[in-house]
Each structure stands twice: as C-alpha cells, then as structure tokens.
Short mmCIF file of C-alpha atoms in Angstrom, two decimals:
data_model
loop_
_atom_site.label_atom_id
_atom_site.label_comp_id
_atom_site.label_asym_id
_atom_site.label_seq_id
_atom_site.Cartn_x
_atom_site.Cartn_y
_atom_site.Cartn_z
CA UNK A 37 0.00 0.00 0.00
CA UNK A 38 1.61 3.03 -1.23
CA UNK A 39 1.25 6.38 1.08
CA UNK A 40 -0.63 8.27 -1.87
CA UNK A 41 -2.93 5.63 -1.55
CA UNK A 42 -3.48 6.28 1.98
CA UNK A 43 -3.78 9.99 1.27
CA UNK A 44 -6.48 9.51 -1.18
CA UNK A 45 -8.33 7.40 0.96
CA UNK A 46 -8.28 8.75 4.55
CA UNK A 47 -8.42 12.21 2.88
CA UNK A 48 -10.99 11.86 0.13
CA UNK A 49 -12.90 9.00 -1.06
CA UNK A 50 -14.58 8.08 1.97
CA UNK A 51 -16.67 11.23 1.76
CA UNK A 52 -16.65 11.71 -1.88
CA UNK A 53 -20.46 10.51 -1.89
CA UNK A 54 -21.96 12.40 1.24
CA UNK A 55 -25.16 9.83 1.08
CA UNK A 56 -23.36 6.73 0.74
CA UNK A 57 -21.83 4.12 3.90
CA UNK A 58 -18.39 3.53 2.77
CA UNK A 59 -16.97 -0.12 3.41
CA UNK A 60 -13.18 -0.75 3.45
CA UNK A 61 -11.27 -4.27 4.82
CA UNK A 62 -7.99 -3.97 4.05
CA UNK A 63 -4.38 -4.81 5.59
CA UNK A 64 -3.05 -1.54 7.33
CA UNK A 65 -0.32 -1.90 5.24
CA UNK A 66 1.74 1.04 7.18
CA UNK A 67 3.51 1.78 10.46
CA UNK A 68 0.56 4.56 11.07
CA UNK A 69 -1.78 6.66 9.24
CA UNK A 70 -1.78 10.42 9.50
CA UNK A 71 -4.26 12.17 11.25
CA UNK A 72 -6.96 13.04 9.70
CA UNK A 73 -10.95 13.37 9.89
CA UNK A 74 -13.99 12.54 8.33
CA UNK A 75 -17.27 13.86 7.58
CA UNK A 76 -18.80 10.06 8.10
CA UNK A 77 -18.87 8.64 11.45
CA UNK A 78 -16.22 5.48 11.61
CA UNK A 79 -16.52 1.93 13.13
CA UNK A 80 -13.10 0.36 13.15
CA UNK A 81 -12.56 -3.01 14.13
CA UNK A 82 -8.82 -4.92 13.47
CA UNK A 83 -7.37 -7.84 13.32
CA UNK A 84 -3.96 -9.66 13.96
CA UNK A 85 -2.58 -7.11 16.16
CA UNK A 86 -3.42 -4.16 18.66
CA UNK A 87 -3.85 -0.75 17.85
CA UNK A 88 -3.64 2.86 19.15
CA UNK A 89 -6.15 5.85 18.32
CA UNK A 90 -4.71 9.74 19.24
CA UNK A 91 -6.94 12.41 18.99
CA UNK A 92 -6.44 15.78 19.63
CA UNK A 93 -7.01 15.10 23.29
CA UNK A 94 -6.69 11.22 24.29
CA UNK A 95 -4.46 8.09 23.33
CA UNK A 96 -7.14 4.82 22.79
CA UNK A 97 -5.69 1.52 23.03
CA UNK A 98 -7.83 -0.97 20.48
CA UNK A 99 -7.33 -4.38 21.81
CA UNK A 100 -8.85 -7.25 20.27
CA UNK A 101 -12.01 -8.36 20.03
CA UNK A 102 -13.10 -4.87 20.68
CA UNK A 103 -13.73 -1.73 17.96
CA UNK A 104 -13.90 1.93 18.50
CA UNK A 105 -16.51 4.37 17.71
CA UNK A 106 -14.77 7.83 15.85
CA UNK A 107 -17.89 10.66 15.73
CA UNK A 108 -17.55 12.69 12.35
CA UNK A 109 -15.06 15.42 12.56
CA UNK A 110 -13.12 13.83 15.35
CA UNK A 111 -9.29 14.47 13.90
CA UNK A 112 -7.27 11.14 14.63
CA UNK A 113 -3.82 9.30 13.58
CA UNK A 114 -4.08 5.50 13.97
CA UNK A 115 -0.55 3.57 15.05
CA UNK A 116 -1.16 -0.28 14.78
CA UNK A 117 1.13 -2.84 16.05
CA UNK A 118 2.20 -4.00 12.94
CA UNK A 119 1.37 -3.07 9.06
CA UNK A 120 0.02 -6.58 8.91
CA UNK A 121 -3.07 -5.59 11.04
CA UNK A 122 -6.13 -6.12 9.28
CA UNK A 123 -8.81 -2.90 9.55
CA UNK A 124 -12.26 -3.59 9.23
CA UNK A 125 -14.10 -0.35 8.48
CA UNK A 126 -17.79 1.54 7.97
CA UNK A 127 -18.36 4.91 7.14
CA UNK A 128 -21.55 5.97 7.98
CA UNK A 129 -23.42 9.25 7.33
CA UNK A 130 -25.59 11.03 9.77
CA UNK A 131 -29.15 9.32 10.25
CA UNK A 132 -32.43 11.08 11.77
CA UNK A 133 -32.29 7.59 14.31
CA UNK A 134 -29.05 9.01 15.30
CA UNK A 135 -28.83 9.24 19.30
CA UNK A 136 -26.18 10.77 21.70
CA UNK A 137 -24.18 7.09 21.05
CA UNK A 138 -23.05 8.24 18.09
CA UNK A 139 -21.37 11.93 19.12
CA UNK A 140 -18.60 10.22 21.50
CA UNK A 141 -15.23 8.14 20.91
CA UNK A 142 -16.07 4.97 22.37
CA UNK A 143 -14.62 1.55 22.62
CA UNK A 144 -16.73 -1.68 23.59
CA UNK A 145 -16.07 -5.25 23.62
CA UNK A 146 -17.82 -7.28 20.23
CA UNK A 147 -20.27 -9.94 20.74
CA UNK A 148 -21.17 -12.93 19.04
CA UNK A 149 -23.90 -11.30 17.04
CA UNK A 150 -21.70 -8.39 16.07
CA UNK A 151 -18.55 -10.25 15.08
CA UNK A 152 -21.00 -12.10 12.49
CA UNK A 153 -22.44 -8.82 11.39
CA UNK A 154 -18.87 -7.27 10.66
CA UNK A 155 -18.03 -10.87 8.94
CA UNK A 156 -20.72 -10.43 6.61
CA UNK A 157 -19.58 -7.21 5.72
CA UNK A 158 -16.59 -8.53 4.23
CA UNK A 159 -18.14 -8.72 0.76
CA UNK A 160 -18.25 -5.27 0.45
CA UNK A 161 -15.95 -2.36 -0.61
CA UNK A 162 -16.53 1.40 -1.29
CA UNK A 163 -19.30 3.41 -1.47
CA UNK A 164 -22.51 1.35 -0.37
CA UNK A 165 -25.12 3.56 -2.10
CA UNK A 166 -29.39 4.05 -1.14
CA UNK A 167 -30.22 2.93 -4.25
CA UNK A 168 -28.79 -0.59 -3.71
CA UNK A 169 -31.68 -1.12 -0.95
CA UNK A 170 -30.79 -4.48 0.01
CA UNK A 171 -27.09 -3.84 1.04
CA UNK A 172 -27.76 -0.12 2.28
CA UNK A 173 -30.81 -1.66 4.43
CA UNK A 174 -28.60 -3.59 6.01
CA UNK A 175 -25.41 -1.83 6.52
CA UNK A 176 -27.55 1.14 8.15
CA UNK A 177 -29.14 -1.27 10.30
CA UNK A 178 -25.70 -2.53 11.43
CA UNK A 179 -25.02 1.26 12.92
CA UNK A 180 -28.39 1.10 14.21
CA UNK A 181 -27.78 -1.69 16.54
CA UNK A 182 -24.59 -0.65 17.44
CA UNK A 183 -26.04 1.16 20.47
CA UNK A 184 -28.14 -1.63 21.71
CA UNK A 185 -25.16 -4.46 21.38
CA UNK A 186 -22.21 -2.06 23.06
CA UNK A 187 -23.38 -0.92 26.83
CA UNK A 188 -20.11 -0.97 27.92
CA UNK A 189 -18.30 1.51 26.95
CA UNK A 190 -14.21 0.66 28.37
CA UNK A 191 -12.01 2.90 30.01
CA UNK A 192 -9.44 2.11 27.19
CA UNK A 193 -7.95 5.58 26.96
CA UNK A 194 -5.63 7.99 28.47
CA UNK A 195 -5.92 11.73 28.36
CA UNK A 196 -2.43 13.59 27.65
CA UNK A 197 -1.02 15.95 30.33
CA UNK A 198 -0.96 19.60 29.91
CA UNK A 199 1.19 20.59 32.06
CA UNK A 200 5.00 19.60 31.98
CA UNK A 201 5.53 18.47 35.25
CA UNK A 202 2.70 16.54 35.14
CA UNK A 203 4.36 15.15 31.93
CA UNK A 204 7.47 14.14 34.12
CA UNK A 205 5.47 12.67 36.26
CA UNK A 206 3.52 10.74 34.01
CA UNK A 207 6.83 9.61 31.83
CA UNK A 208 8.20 8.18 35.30
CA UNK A 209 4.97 6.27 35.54
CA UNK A 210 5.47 4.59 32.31
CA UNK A 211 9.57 4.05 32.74
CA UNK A 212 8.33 2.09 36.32
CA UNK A 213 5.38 0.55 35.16
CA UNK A 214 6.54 -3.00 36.77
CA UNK A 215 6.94 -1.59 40.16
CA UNK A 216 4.11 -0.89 42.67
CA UNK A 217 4.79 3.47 42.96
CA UNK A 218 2.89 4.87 45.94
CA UNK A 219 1.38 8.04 45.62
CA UNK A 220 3.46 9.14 48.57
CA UNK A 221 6.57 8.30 47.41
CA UNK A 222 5.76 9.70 44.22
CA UNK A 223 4.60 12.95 45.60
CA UNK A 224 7.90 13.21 47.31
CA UNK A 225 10.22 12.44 44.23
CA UNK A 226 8.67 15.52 42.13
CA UNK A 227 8.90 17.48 45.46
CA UNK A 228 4.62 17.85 45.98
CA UNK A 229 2.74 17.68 48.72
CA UNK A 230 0.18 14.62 48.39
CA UNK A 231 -2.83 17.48 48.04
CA UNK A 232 -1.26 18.87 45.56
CA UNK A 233 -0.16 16.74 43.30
CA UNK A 234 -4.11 15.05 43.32
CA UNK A 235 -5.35 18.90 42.94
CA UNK A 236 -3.38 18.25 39.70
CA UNK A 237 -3.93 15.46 38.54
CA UNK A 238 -7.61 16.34 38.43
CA UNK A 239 -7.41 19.50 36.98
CA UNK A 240 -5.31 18.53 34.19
CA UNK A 241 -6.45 15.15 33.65
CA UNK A 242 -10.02 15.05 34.80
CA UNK A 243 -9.26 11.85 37.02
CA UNK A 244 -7.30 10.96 40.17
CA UNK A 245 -4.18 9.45 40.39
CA UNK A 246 -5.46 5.89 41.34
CA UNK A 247 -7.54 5.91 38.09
CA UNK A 248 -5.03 7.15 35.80
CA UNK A 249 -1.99 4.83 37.53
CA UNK A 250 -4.68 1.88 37.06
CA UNK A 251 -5.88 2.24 33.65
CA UNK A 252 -2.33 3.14 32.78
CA UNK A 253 -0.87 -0.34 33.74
CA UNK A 254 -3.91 -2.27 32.29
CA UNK A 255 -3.31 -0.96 29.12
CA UNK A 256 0.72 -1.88 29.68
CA UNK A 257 -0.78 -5.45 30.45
CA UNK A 258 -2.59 -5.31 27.39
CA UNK A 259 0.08 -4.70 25.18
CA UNK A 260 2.20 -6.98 27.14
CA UNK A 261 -0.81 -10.04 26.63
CA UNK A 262 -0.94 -9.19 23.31
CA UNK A 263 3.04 -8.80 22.18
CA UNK A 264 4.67 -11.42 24.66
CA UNK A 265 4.46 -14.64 24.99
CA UNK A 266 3.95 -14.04 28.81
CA UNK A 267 1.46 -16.12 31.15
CA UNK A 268 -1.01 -14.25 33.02
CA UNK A 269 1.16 -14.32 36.22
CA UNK A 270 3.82 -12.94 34.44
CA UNK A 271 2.11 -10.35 33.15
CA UNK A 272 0.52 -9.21 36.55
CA UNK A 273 4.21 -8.96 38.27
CA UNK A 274 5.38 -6.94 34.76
CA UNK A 275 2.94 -3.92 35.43
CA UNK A 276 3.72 -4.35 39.19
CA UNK A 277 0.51 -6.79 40.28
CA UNK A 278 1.81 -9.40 43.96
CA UNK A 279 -1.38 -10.56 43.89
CA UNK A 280 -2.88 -12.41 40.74
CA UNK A 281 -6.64 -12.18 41.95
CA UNK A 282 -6.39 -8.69 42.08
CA UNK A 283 -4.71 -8.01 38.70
CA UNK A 284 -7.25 -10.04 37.01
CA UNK A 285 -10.07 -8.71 39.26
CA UNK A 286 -8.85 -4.94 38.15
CA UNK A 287 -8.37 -6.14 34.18
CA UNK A 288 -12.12 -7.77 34.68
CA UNK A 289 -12.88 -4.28 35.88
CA UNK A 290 -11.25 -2.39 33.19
CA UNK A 291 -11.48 -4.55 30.20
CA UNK A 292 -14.61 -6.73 30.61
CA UNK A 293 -12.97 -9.85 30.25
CA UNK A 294 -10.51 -11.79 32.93
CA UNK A 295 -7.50 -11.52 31.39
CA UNK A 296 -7.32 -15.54 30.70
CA UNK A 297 -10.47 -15.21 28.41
CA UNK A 298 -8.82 -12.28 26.99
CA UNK A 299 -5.80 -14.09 26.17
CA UNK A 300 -8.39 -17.22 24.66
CA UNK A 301 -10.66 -14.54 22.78
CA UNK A 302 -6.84 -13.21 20.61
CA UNK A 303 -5.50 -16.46 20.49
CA UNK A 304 -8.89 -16.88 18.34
CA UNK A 305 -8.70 -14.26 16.16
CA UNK A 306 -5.11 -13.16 15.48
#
C-alpha cells in the first residue's frame, strides 16, 4: 500500500459521496496513518494485532475483540502494532435515528452477534449507495444496533497531560510501570505535597491518580498479553501486580474480560 494511496483514501474518497456508507477491509499496510478526519462517522474493528487511536485530546488503546466508535469530525492518527493488522471499516453518514451514542469516541467489547455482522460485511468495498436497498438496508441497520449491542463503553484511553511536570510525572509512571509506585513516594520524588499533586492530577487530567496509575498499567498489560508470549502471572508482576486475583479482578474491571479469556478470545482471532 503506497502512502498516496493512503492519502487519497483517509483524505478523500470516503466522503466523496456524502449519502453513501463507505466499506473498506484492508491490511493496514503502514507503520501509522496520519491524522486526519472525516465527515462520516467510523466503526473500526482490526485484526492480527493491537492498535492505538490519538486524537487531539486522548491516546485509545484498540485491543482485540473490541472496535472503537470515531464521531464525524473527530481528527485522529491511527498507530497499529504491525502493518500486517487487518482494519475492518464503515463509514456511515448522519441518520435522523441518530442518538447521543453516536457523538462520543467509544470503545466496547464485540459480541457474538456483532462479530458475524462485521463478517458479513466482508463482501463489500466502497461506497454502499441508497439505491442498492438491500445492502444499504442492512449496513444502516448494522449502525443502528450498534447502540443496543455495546453498553459498555471501556475505560481504554488515556488523556495527555498539559502541564510539563505533570508530563514528568507521568513519563516516570510509564519508565516504572513493573513496580508498585505509591502516591506518597511519588509525591515526594517531584517534590509535591500529596494534596497537591491530586489537585493536579484532576485539573489537568479530569481523574485521580489511582484511576489514571490503574488504567495506565492495564493498558501496559494489554500490550504486554498481546506482544509477549507471557502467562497471566507474568504479566501481573510486569505492570507491578503481587497478587494475581487482584490483577485479574482490576483487568475484569477495566477490560470486561478476565484476562485468561482475553488471552483465549486473541488467540482466536489473530
């Protein structure tokens, strides 16, 4: 896949035909694709790998057997794991059955139903136009049961600090991620007080430390499920977990799954 051909399709052809649901399967074919934005709303669902979403004002993490709601006009770059990912998109334009689902980034796990629904898409590719009734019936009915098949919307995402020392802070985070960091201790290594530093941490992040620190090393495990060839124990002690119960009770928490169905559900479909 050459990069003009990425630049005409991300860029233009999508919503070259306002009316129409544009279908694309395809491998990724590239280390990441630009940002960019569309004037369709986008599910994306992937294959063989994990993948990350930035926008403007979060990192998503895509993991597998779940796909990610984009609104229209939400500016994102996508960064998969590998160019051998396989994308599974729909394009759809703005229906008068539209509710408030549809106007947020979201990312929930895929059922049985659903994963047969995007299978079936598979024979089709481009624009999917009204006058084809059968098809267009039922690709708009796909986005119409999106919102009764995905209730749980997962805390897959990260916001990015604004301020720089919050930036430090969070870098250190990351660089440690397989040791257990105490607030406290962490407070006292960037030279904060413990109100402080939460004051911050809310203001700039909209969450508290415990939630950002705890998403933050479930989507290390994640990656770490996904990429090594690591048992679920080692996993837990790699993002800093002494206790397996409670590493899989917080990915349960987080994710959905436990994180040994998680690691059955890929081994399924990559």
């Amino acid at each position: 896949m050459t990069n003009t051909y990425v630049n005409k399709y991300y860029m233009t052809e999508v919503d070259v035909k306002p009316e129409s649901i544009y279908c694309h399967h395809a491998v990724m074919g590239e280390e990441f694709i630009e940002t960019h934005e569309h004037v369709k709303g986008q599910f994306l669902y992937t294959e063989g790998g994990m993948v990350f979403l930035k926008t403007d004002e979060k990192s998503y993490f895509l993991p597998a057997r779940h796909y990610i709601w984009i609104p229209a006009g939400v500016k994102h770059s996508i960064h998969p794991s590998s160019p051998e990912v396989i994308m599974r998109n729909l394009y759809f334009p703005k229906f008068d059955t539209d509710n408030s689902f549809f106007n947020h980034v979201g990312i929930y796990p895929v059922n049985d139903l659903l994963m047969e629904l995007i299978m079936y898409t598979n024979r089709w590719n481009g624009h999917i136009l009204p006058e084809d009734q059968i098809n267009f019936t039922v690709a708009k009915s796909f986005k119409l049961l999106l919102p009764e098949l995905s209730h749980s919307n997962l805390s897959l995402s990260l916001p990015y600090p604004k301020s720089t020392k919050l930036r430090d802070i969070v870098n250190y985070l990351e660089e440690h991620i397989s040791e257990s960091v105490s607030f406290k201790d962490l407070a006292n290594r960037f030279h904060f007080s413990e109100r402080t530093l939460a004051r911050l941490f809310q203001k700039d992040l909209g969450m508290s430390f415990i939630q950002y620190y705890t998403i933050l090393r479930m989507l290390a495990a994640l990656k770490f499920l996904l990429d090594e060839k690591m048992s679920v124990q080692q996993v837990a002690s790699k993002v800093g977990y002494s206790s397996l119960p409670t590493f899989s009770n917080t990915f349960f928490k987080i994710v959905g799954v436990r994180p040994s169905e998680y690691v059955k559900n890929k081994q399924s479909i990559i």
